[in-house]
């Protein structure tokens, strides 16, 4: 729904209209470019329905002035727009039409289906699934089954810890899969290949002992809890990175259209924290994937063989054990994942260049250009690219939790 507001710019003091796209939101921090002088004006949007929805602008709100009909900007915090678009019909002036143009003819229905399904999973299913997993973590099986039956009509009571772990993680996967969709199957392929390697490796005593030692030490339970809590935080800020799905659903030849667009959102701090925390957490789980790979290739989870990954030109030798592998930098750890056929695209979900750019102390979000600048990235990273990369980290994190489940039940 579009709401019309008239603002007086606190800079040039001229009035202009804002056509604002209203949607459900816990709290969206956005900004509006003045139609006269282009000053970014911050605001907040919150409310789950029209009756409770509130818009707040850091500018004076005026009574409607019909004479300003041609002086307007269109802002929808959930749709990319053009900062300088003020004429009706320009790309970015009509939210729904913008999305349809971005994905191209014949793909609109698929995009809106993805957006609707993910929103339903976040708002309606996740709160119930979160309770299931919280009871699973503390082994409260009575309330675990009650929460499961409340969430799923076909919930089956399990009699073993293995069965309960499977049920809990299948419930989480139902939500994360609905959010990430199956357009990009990088994480799904990674998880499928890991499970095959893991199942085969369990026949070897060294691998089984290694997995059990990681569980007994508290490493796996700690990572499970941390990964789940971080997934919950990602989902709590779903609005901030939902539009990352565009880079998945748009045809490659249309991605150039995003270069002149940005999201009018002022949530760089949220995206930065989610990206960095997700990146670090996923990298901590990579030891289990390389353990399975090492076992399949060399019958020992700690044996990395003689050949160093080609991308690690400066590394003279492979680590001598999984614990030594854990002490490598994240980029090096990802190199071992990226060299395994079928896992290279999963490693690509964790864009180290993005992390280095946004993680620098000098990083800041320029609202006029819609880019993130820092000393290490003076040319800037497009805000929409960061949103897409946060989406990718969420995808990788959801697969990592499923990896931990396989190790835990070993």
Tab-separated table of C-alpha atoms in Angstrom:
chain	number	residue	atom	x	y	z
A	1	UNK	CA	0.000	0.000	0.000
A	2	UNK	CA	1.241	3.518	-0.851
A	3	UNK	CA	0.815	6.312	1.714
A	4	UNK	CA	1.214	9.949	0.707
A	5	UNK	CA	3.028	12.341	3.063
A	6	UNK	CA	4.127	15.925	2.597
A	7	UNK	CA	7.429	16.905	4.224
A	8	UNK	CA	9.336	20.119	4.642
A	9	UNK	CA	13.033	19.458	4.030
A	10	UNK	CA	15.085	20.505	7.089
A	11	UNK	CA	17.852	21.571	4.708
A	12	UNK	CA	16.401	23.622	1.845
A	13	UNK	CA	13.106	24.108	3.757
A	14	UNK	CA	11.081	23.350	0.631
A	15	UNK	CA	8.021	21.065	0.772
A	16	UNK	CA	7.659	17.894	-1.303
A	17	UNK	CA	5.528	14.753	-1.453
A	18	UNK	CA	6.705	11.293	-0.363
A	19	UNK	CA	4.895	8.289	-1.774
A	20	UNK	CA	5.799	5.642	0.846
A	21	UNK	CA	5.324	1.897	0.358
A	22	UNK	CA	3.924	0.508	3.591
A	23	UNK	CA	4.487	-3.120	4.592
A	24	UNK	CA	4.698	-5.177	7.789
A	25	UNK	CA	7.781	-4.235	9.789
A	26	UNK	CA	9.067	-4.557	13.345
A	27	UNK	CA	11.277	-1.519	12.791
A	28	UNK	CA	12.701	-0.394	9.459
A	29	UNK	CA	15.180	2.461	9.446
A	30	UNK	CA	14.885	4.184	6.085
A	31	UNK	CA	15.723	7.484	4.442
A	32	UNK	CA	14.000	9.778	1.957
A	33	UNK	CA	15.865	11.962	-0.555
A	34	UNK	CA	14.497	15.492	-0.703
A	35	UNK	CA	12.914	16.016	-4.131
A	36	UNK	CA	14.372	19.548	-4.272
A	37	UNK	CA	17.941	19.378	-2.889
A	38	UNK	CA	18.516	15.580	-2.537
A	39	UNK	CA	19.293	15.798	1.200
A	40	UNK	CA	18.803	12.328	2.778
A	41	UNK	CA	16.131	12.543	5.481
A	42	UNK	CA	16.039	9.633	7.932
A	43	UNK	CA	12.905	7.956	9.232
A	44	UNK	CA	11.467	4.856	10.867
A	45	UNK	CA	8.613	2.562	9.899
A	46	UNK	CA	7.020	0.040	12.241
A	47	UNK	CA	3.794	-1.912	12.589
A	48	UNK	CA	2.440	-5.269	11.479
A	49	UNK	CA	-0.876	-3.973	10.081
A	50	UNK	CA	-2.367	-0.750	8.741
A	51	UNK	CA	-4.126	0.166	12.000
A	52	UNK	CA	-0.934	-0.047	14.057
A	53	UNK	CA	1.536	1.131	11.416
A	54	UNK	CA	3.521	4.265	12.197
A	55	UNK	CA	5.818	6.427	10.071
A	56	UNK	CA	8.293	8.812	11.664
A	57	UNK	CA	10.351	11.330	9.703
A	58	UNK	CA	13.209	13.533	10.857
A	59	UNK	CA	11.447	16.390	9.137
A	60	UNK	CA	8.320	18.461	9.581
A	61	UNK	CA	5.182	16.721	8.282
A	62	UNK	CA	2.848	19.160	6.523
A	63	UNK	CA	-0.796	19.038	5.476
A	64	UNK	CA	-1.223	17.769	1.925
A	65	UNK	CA	-0.555	20.380	-0.759
A	66	UNK	CA	-2.106	19.481	-4.149
A	67	UNK	CA	0.071	22.067	-5.875
A	68	UNK	CA	3.110	19.866	-5.207
A	69	UNK	CA	1.804	16.974	-7.299
A	70	UNK	CA	4.881	16.978	-9.538
A	71	UNK	CA	7.398	17.353	-6.699
A	72	UNK	CA	7.632	13.910	-5.164
A	73	UNK	CA	9.822	10.906	-4.422
A	74	UNK	CA	8.798	7.288	-4.013
A	75	UNK	CA	10.272	5.235	-1.186
A	76	UNK	CA	9.633	1.589	-0.334
A	77	UNK	CA	12.124	0.148	2.200
A	78	UNK	CA	11.616	-3.305	0.680
A	79	UNK	CA	12.147	-2.449	-2.996
A	80	UNK	CA	15.254	-1.023	-4.734
A	81	UNK	CA	14.710	2.497	-6.007
A	82	UNK	CA	16.558	5.216	-7.896
A	83	UNK	CA	17.768	8.084	-5.713
A	84	UNK	CA	17.199	10.672	-8.404
A	85	UNK	CA	13.895	9.324	-9.775
A	86	UNK	CA	11.208	11.991	-9.415
A	87	UNK	CA	9.203	11.569	-12.639
A	88	UNK	CA	6.374	9.078	-12.852
A	89	UNK	CA	7.292	6.067	-14.966
A	90	UNK	CA	11.025	6.123	-14.172
A	91	UNK	CA	12.514	2.874	-12.898
A	92	UNK	CA	12.132	2.985	-9.134
A	93	UNK	CA	9.033	5.201	-8.901
A	94	UNK	CA	6.490	2.348	-8.630
A	95	UNK	CA	7.588	-0.492	-6.256
A	96	UNK	CA	5.589	-3.358	-7.741
A	97	UNK	CA	6.371	-2.328	-11.313
A	98	UNK	CA	10.070	-1.996	-10.385
A	99	UNK	CA	10.206	-5.602	-9.185
A	100	UNK	CA	8.433	-6.823	-12.308
A	101	UNK	CA	10.841	-4.954	-14.575
A	102	UNK	CA	13.882	-6.234	-12.685
A	103	UNK	CA	13.018	-9.924	-13.011
A	104	UNK	CA	11.608	-9.648	-16.539
A	105	UNK	CA	8.469	-10.893	-18.231
A	106	UNK	CA	7.243	-14.313	-17.133
A	107	UNK	CA	9.210	-14.336	-13.858
A	108	UNK	CA	7.035	-11.994	-11.800
A	109	UNK	CA	4.828	-14.715	-10.352
A	110	UNK	CA	7.841	-16.742	-9.204
A	111	UNK	CA	9.363	-13.726	-7.443
A	112	UNK	CA	6.174	-12.779	-5.619
A	113	UNK	CA	5.680	-16.412	-4.622
A	114	UNK	CA	9.190	-16.501	-3.116
A	115	UNK	CA	8.593	-13.243	-1.233
A	116	UNK	CA	5.230	-14.423	0.080
A	117	UNK	CA	6.498	-17.855	1.109
A	118	UNK	CA	9.514	-16.461	2.926
A	119	UNK	CA	7.418	-13.864	4.752
A	120	UNK	CA	4.976	-16.541	5.883
A	121	UNK	CA	7.846	-18.767	7.093
A	122	UNK	CA	9.346	-15.891	9.109
A	123	UNK	CA	6.151	-14.533	10.651
A	124	UNK	CA	4.055	-17.659	11.146
A	125	UNK	CA	6.277	-20.762	11.249
A	126	UNK	CA	9.584	-19.653	12.769
A	127	UNK	CA	8.211	-18.646	16.217
A	128	UNK	CA	6.864	-22.203	16.599
A	129	UNK	CA	10.034	-23.841	15.260
A	130	UNK	CA	12.174	-21.707	17.564
A	131	UNK	CA	10.324	-23.175	20.560
A	132	UNK	CA	10.876	-26.703	19.247
A	133	UNK	CA	14.623	-26.169	18.959
A	134	UNK	CA	14.933	-24.414	22.306
A	135	UNK	CA	13.338	-27.424	24.004
A	136	UNK	CA	15.632	-29.697	22.002
A	137	UNK	CA	18.726	-27.872	23.269
A	138	UNK	CA	17.747	-28.384	26.928
A	139	UNK	CA	16.371	-31.915	26.298
A	140	UNK	CA	12.901	-31.074	27.605
A	141	UNK	CA	11.222	-33.810	25.589
A	142	UNK	CA	7.742	-33.332	27.054
A	143	UNK	CA	7.471	-29.744	25.864
A	144	UNK	CA	9.529	-30.561	22.768
A	145	UNK	CA	6.789	-32.875	21.461
A	146	UNK	CA	4.020	-30.486	22.494
A	147	UNK	CA	5.705	-27.666	20.546
A	148	UNK	CA	6.187	-29.999	17.582
A	149	UNK	CA	2.521	-30.991	17.489
A	150	UNK	CA	1.490	-27.336	17.767
A	151	UNK	CA	3.634	-26.495	14.747
A	152	UNK	CA	3.121	-29.493	12.446
A	153	UNK	CA	0.040	-31.637	11.922
A	154	UNK	CA	2.160	-34.644	10.903
A	155	UNK	CA	4.597	-34.423	13.830
A	156	UNK	CA	5.752	-37.874	14.963
A	157	UNK	CA	6.975	-38.466	18.536
A	158	UNK	CA	10.504	-39.900	18.457
A	159	UNK	CA	11.789	-42.388	21.024
A	160	UNK	CA	15.528	-41.800	20.537
A	161	UNK	CA	17.852	-38.817	20.707
A	162	UNK	CA	18.742	-39.482	17.078
A	163	UNK	CA	15.089	-39.220	16.084
A	164	UNK	CA	14.572	-36.063	18.134
A	165	UNK	CA	17.629	-34.422	16.618
A	166	UNK	CA	16.373	-35.289	13.163
A	167	UNK	CA	12.910	-33.877	13.890
A	168	UNK	CA	14.283	-30.633	15.384
A	169	UNK	CA	16.634	-29.969	12.495
A	170	UNK	CA	14.068	-30.870	9.862
A	171	UNK	CA	11.783	-28.266	11.451
A	172	UNK	CA	14.499	-25.603	11.219
A	173	UNK	CA	15.322	-26.617	7.647
A	174	UNK	CA	11.656	-26.242	6.651
A	175	UNK	CA	11.856	-22.558	7.558
A	176	UNK	CA	15.318	-21.765	6.196
A	177	UNK	CA	14.600	-23.575	2.917
A	178	UNK	CA	11.405	-21.553	2.490
A	179	UNK	CA	13.444	-18.366	2.944
A	180	UNK	CA	16.392	-19.229	0.701
A	181	UNK	CA	14.294	-21.055	-1.902
A	182	UNK	CA	15.895	-23.551	-4.287
A	183	UNK	CA	17.036	-21.073	-6.960
A	184	UNK	CA	20.621	-21.130	-5.660
A	185	UNK	CA	21.448	-24.687	-4.615
A	186	UNK	CA	25.028	-24.032	-3.425
A	187	UNK	CA	24.301	-24.742	0.251
A	188	UNK	CA	22.011	-27.669	-0.534
A	189	UNK	CA	24.672	-29.338	-2.730
A	190	UNK	CA	27.292	-28.780	-0.043
A	191	UNK	CA	25.069	-30.374	2.586
A	192	UNK	CA	24.150	-33.319	0.346
A	193	UNK	CA	27.774	-34.099	-0.493
A	194	UNK	CA	28.836	-33.695	3.124
A	195	UNK	CA	26.211	-36.173	4.296
A	196	UNK	CA	27.368	-38.733	1.746
A	197	UNK	CA	30.996	-38.305	2.799
A	198	UNK	CA	30.061	-38.299	6.490
A	199	UNK	CA	28.045	-41.507	6.204
A	200	UNK	CA	30.869	-43.272	4.352
A	201	UNK	CA	33.514	-41.963	6.764
A	202	UNK	CA	31.628	-43.281	9.799
A	203	UNK	CA	32.813	-46.763	8.813
A	204	UNK	CA	36.337	-45.757	9.855
A	205	UNK	CA	37.236	-45.785	13.538
A	206	UNK	CA	39.421	-42.658	13.395
A	207	UNK	CA	36.601	-40.546	12.016
A	208	UNK	CA	34.087	-41.881	14.510
A	209	UNK	CA	36.455	-41.188	17.404
A	210	UNK	CA	37.161	-37.696	16.081
A	211	UNK	CA	33.438	-36.876	15.852
A	212	UNK	CA	32.742	-38.228	19.328
A	213	UNK	CA	35.666	-36.286	20.782
A	214	UNK	CA	34.313	-33.048	19.287
A	215	UNK	CA	30.914	-33.725	20.857
A	216	UNK	CA	32.353	-34.785	24.233
A	217	UNK	CA	34.565	-31.682	24.408
A	218	UNK	CA	31.495	-29.487	24.125
A	219	UNK	CA	32.587	-28.043	20.763
A	220	UNK	CA	29.643	-29.377	18.750
A	221	UNK	CA	26.926	-28.520	21.319
A	222	UNK	CA	28.400	-25.036	21.704
A	223	UNK	CA	28.414	-24.465	17.954
A	224	UNK	CA	24.871	-25.829	17.669
A	225	UNK	CA	23.559	-23.375	20.242
A	226	UNK	CA	25.529	-20.482	18.769
A	227	UNK	CA	24.448	-21.244	15.194
A	228	UNK	CA	20.801	-21.539	16.188
A	229	UNK	CA	20.842	-18.295	18.173
A	230	UNK	CA	22.479	-16.527	15.247
A	231	UNK	CA	19.904	-17.947	12.810
A	232	UNK	CA	17.242	-16.542	15.097
A	233	UNK	CA	18.941	-13.136	15.013
A	234	UNK	CA	19.138	-13.231	11.205
A	235	UNK	CA	15.440	-14.027	10.990
A	236	UNK	CA	14.651	-11.274	13.492
A	237	UNK	CA	16.213	-8.806	11.037
A	238	UNK	CA	14.782	-10.501	7.946
A	239	UNK	CA	13.405	-7.235	6.537
A	240	UNK	CA	16.921	-5.787	6.366
A	241	UNK	CA	18.288	-8.439	3.963
A	242	UNK	CA	15.234	-10.007	2.320
A	243	UNK	CA	15.855	-8.202	-0.981
A	244	UNK	CA	19.132	-10.101	-1.323
A	245	UNK	CA	16.985	-12.670	-3.094
A	246	UNK	CA	16.914	-10.419	-6.161
A	247	UNK	CA	20.406	-11.460	-7.237
A	248	UNK	CA	19.153	-15.050	-7.206
A	249	UNK	CA	15.940	-14.619	-9.134
A	250	UNK	CA	17.043	-11.995	-11.670
A	251	UNK	CA	18.440	-13.233	-14.997
A	252	UNK	CA	22.169	-12.567	-15.289
A	253	UNK	CA	21.725	-10.203	-18.209
A	254	UNK	CA	19.409	-7.983	-16.129
A	255	UNK	CA	21.647	-7.611	-13.062
A	256	UNK	CA	23.158	-4.480	-14.606
A	257	UNK	CA	19.841	-2.758	-13.845
A	258	UNK	CA	20.692	-2.844	-10.131
A	259	UNK	CA	23.733	-0.610	-10.592
A	260	UNK	CA	21.626	2.550	-10.458
A	261	UNK	CA	19.358	1.334	-7.657
A	262	UNK	CA	19.625	0.997	-3.915
A	263	UNK	CA	17.449	0.206	-0.927
A	264	UNK	CA	16.450	3.337	0.967
A	265	UNK	CA	17.394	1.634	4.249
A	266	UNK	CA	19.766	2.909	6.901
A	267	UNK	CA	20.732	-0.405	8.550
A	268	UNK	CA	24.386	-0.834	7.659
A	269	UNK	CA	25.301	-1.581	11.287
A	270	UNK	CA	22.798	-4.456	11.404
A	271	UNK	CA	23.954	-5.950	8.094
A	272	UNK	CA	27.626	-5.615	9.051
A	273	UNK	CA	27.134	-7.419	12.358
A	274	UNK	CA	25.047	-10.194	10.813
A	275	UNK	CA	27.578	-10.725	8.039
A	276	UNK	CA	30.612	-10.798	10.312
A	277	UNK	CA	29.029	-13.004	12.985
A	278	UNK	CA	27.606	-15.390	10.392
A	279	UNK	CA	30.917	-15.551	8.517
A	280	UNK	CA	32.879	-16.367	11.674
A	281	UNK	CA	30.379	-18.973	12.873
A	282	UNK	CA	30.220	-20.806	9.540
A	283	UNK	CA	34.027	-20.915	9.324
A	284	UNK	CA	34.143	-22.576	12.756
A	285	UNK	CA	32.039	-25.447	11.382
A	286	UNK	CA	34.229	-26.099	8.332
A	287	UNK	CA	36.478	-28.503	10.279
A	288	UNK	CA	33.730	-31.138	10.135
A	289	UNK	CA	33.477	-30.956	6.357
A	290	UNK	CA	37.245	-31.214	5.828
A	291	UNK	CA	37.383	-34.039	8.399
A	292	UNK	CA	34.953	-36.069	6.286
A	293	UNK	CA	36.842	-35.166	3.099
A	294	UNK	CA	40.232	-36.129	4.607
A	295	UNK	CA	38.831	-39.437	5.817
A	296	UNK	CA	37.384	-40.344	2.437
A	297	UNK	CA	40.621	-39.462	0.618
A	298	UNK	CA	43.268	-40.536	3.160
A	299	UNK	CA	41.436	-42.559	5.846
A	300	UNK	CA	42.316	-40.065	8.583
A	301	UNK	CA	40.392	-36.865	9.492
A	302	UNK	CA	43.663	-35.171	10.523
A	303	UNK	CA	45.533	-36.007	7.299
A	304	UNK	CA	45.476	-33.086	4.835
A	305	UNK	CA	47.936	-34.721	2.436
A	306	UNK	CA	50.922	-33.001	0.789
A	307	UNK	CA	49.236	-30.683	-1.726
A	308	UNK	CA	48.436	-27.160	-0.555
A	309	UNK	CA	45.404	-25.518	-2.271
A	310	UNK	CA	46.523	-23.488	-5.279
A	311	UNK	CA	44.967	-20.301	-3.916
A	312	UNK	CA	47.258	-20.438	-0.855
A	313	UNK	CA	50.441	-19.523	-2.680
A	314	UNK	CA	52.241	-18.330	0.437
A	315	UNK	CA	51.412	-21.339	2.610
A	316	UNK	CA	54.318	-23.778	2.584
A	317	UNK	CA	52.598	-26.843	4.023
A	318	UNK	CA	49.209	-28.173	5.014
A	319	UNK	CA	48.152	-28.234	8.670
A	320	UNK	CA	49.106	-31.377	10.603
A	321	UNK	CA	45.719	-31.817	12.258
A	322	UNK	CA	42.167	-30.494	12.448
A	323	UNK	CA	43.139	-28.389	15.455
A	324	UNK	CA	45.947	-26.824	13.423
A	325	UNK	CA	43.467	-26.219	10.591
A	326	UNK	CA	41.222	-24.321	13.029
A	327	UNK	CA	44.094	-21.923	13.710
A	328	UNK	CA	44.336	-20.873	10.047
A	329	UNK	CA	42.747	-17.657	8.870
A	330	UNK	CA	39.200	-17.866	7.554
A	331	UNK	CA	40.271	-17.335	3.949
A	332	UNK	CA	42.697	-20.261	4.207
A	333	UNK	CA	40.089	-22.524	5.779
A	334	UNK	CA	37.676	-21.667	2.980
A	335	UNK	CA	40.346	-22.554	0.412
A	336	UNK	CA	40.222	-26.210	1.544
A	337	UNK	CA	36.446	-26.233	1.074
A	338	UNK	CA	36.626	-24.461	-2.282
A	339	UNK	CA	38.980	-27.039	-3.789
A	340	UNK	CA	36.507	-29.911	-3.280
A	341	UNK	CA	34.331	-30.480	-6.377
A	342	UNK	CA	30.764	-29.477	-5.578
A	343	UNK	CA	31.753	-27.286	-2.623
A	344	UNK	CA	33.318	-24.357	-4.463
A	345	UNK	CA	30.014	-22.508	-4.778
A	346	UNK	CA	29.345	-22.922	-1.071
A	347	UNK	CA	32.712	-21.325	-0.301
A	348	UNK	CA	31.759	-18.502	-2.679
A	349	UNK	CA	28.750	-17.676	-0.466
A	350	UNK	CA	31.293	-16.374	2.045
A	351	UNK	CA	32.757	-13.446	0.138
A	352	UNK	CA	35.937	-12.563	2.015
A	353	UNK	CA	36.374	-9.343	0.033
A	354	UNK	CA	33.042	-8.076	1.337
A	355	UNK	CA	33.990	-8.955	4.914
A	356	UNK	CA	37.286	-7.114	4.633
A	357	UNK	CA	35.568	-4.033	3.199
A	358	UNK	CA	32.737	-3.702	5.700
A	359	UNK	CA	34.714	-4.893	8.694
A	360	UNK	CA	37.208	-2.057	8.537
A	361	UNK	CA	36.843	0.562	11.264
A	362	UNK	CA	36.489	3.298	8.649
A	363	UNK	CA	33.505	1.679	6.874
A	364	UNK	CA	30.456	3.905	6.498
A	365	UNK	CA	27.231	4.007	4.484
A	366	UNK	CA	26.862	6.947	2.126
A	367	UNK	CA	23.117	7.473	1.770
A	368	UNK	CA	23.321	9.540	-1.403
A	369	UNK	CA	25.201	6.928	-3.427
A	370	UNK	CA	23.870	3.838	-1.650
A	371	UNK	CA	27.413	2.496	-1.218
A	372	UNK	CA	29.604	1.339	1.661
A	373	UNK	CA	32.995	3.071	1.675
A	374	UNK	CA	36.124	2.361	3.701
A	375	UNK	CA	39.870	2.909	3.536
A	376	UNK	CA	40.237	-0.589	2.097
A	377	UNK	CA	37.428	-0.072	-0.442
A	378	UNK	CA	37.593	3.569	-1.619
A	379	UNK	CA	35.435	2.784	-4.683
A	380	UNK	CA	32.679	1.492	-2.437
A	381	UNK	CA	30.548	-1.641	-2.148
A	382	UNK	CA	26.969	-1.283	-3.337
A	383	UNK	CA	24.462	-1.549	-0.483
A	384	UNK	CA	22.421	-4.048	-2.500
A	385	UNK	CA	25.538	-6.223	-2.862
A	386	UNK	CA	25.971	-6.283	0.911
A	387	UNK	CA	22.304	-7.237	1.309
A	388	UNK	CA	22.801	-10.112	-1.163
A	389	UNK	CA	25.957	-11.271	0.640
A	390	UNK	CA	24.171	-11.278	4.001
A	391	UNK	CA	21.502	-13.436	2.363
A	392	UNK	CA	24.259	-15.804	1.212
A	393	UNK	CA	25.766	-16.036	4.697
A	394	UNK	CA	22.342	-16.927	6.093
A	395	UNK	CA	22.112	-19.685	3.482
A	396	UNK	CA	25.548	-20.996	4.481
A	397	UNK	CA	24.721	-20.795	8.186
A	398	UNK	CA	21.515	-22.801	7.775
A	399	UNK	CA	23.495	-25.608	6.086
A	400	UNK	CA	26.166	-25.481	8.804
A	401	UNK	CA	23.583	-26.169	11.500
A	402	UNK	CA	22.525	-29.290	9.597
A	403	UNK	CA	26.191	-30.388	9.389
A	404	UNK	CA	26.439	-30.054	13.174
A	405	UNK	CA	23.367	-32.221	13.552
A	406	UNK	CA	25.032	-35.040	11.584
A	407	UNK	CA	28.162	-34.878	13.749
A	408	UNK	CA	26.142	-34.695	16.965
A	409	UNK	CA	24.182	-37.870	16.304
A	410	UNK	CA	27.318	-39.790	15.259
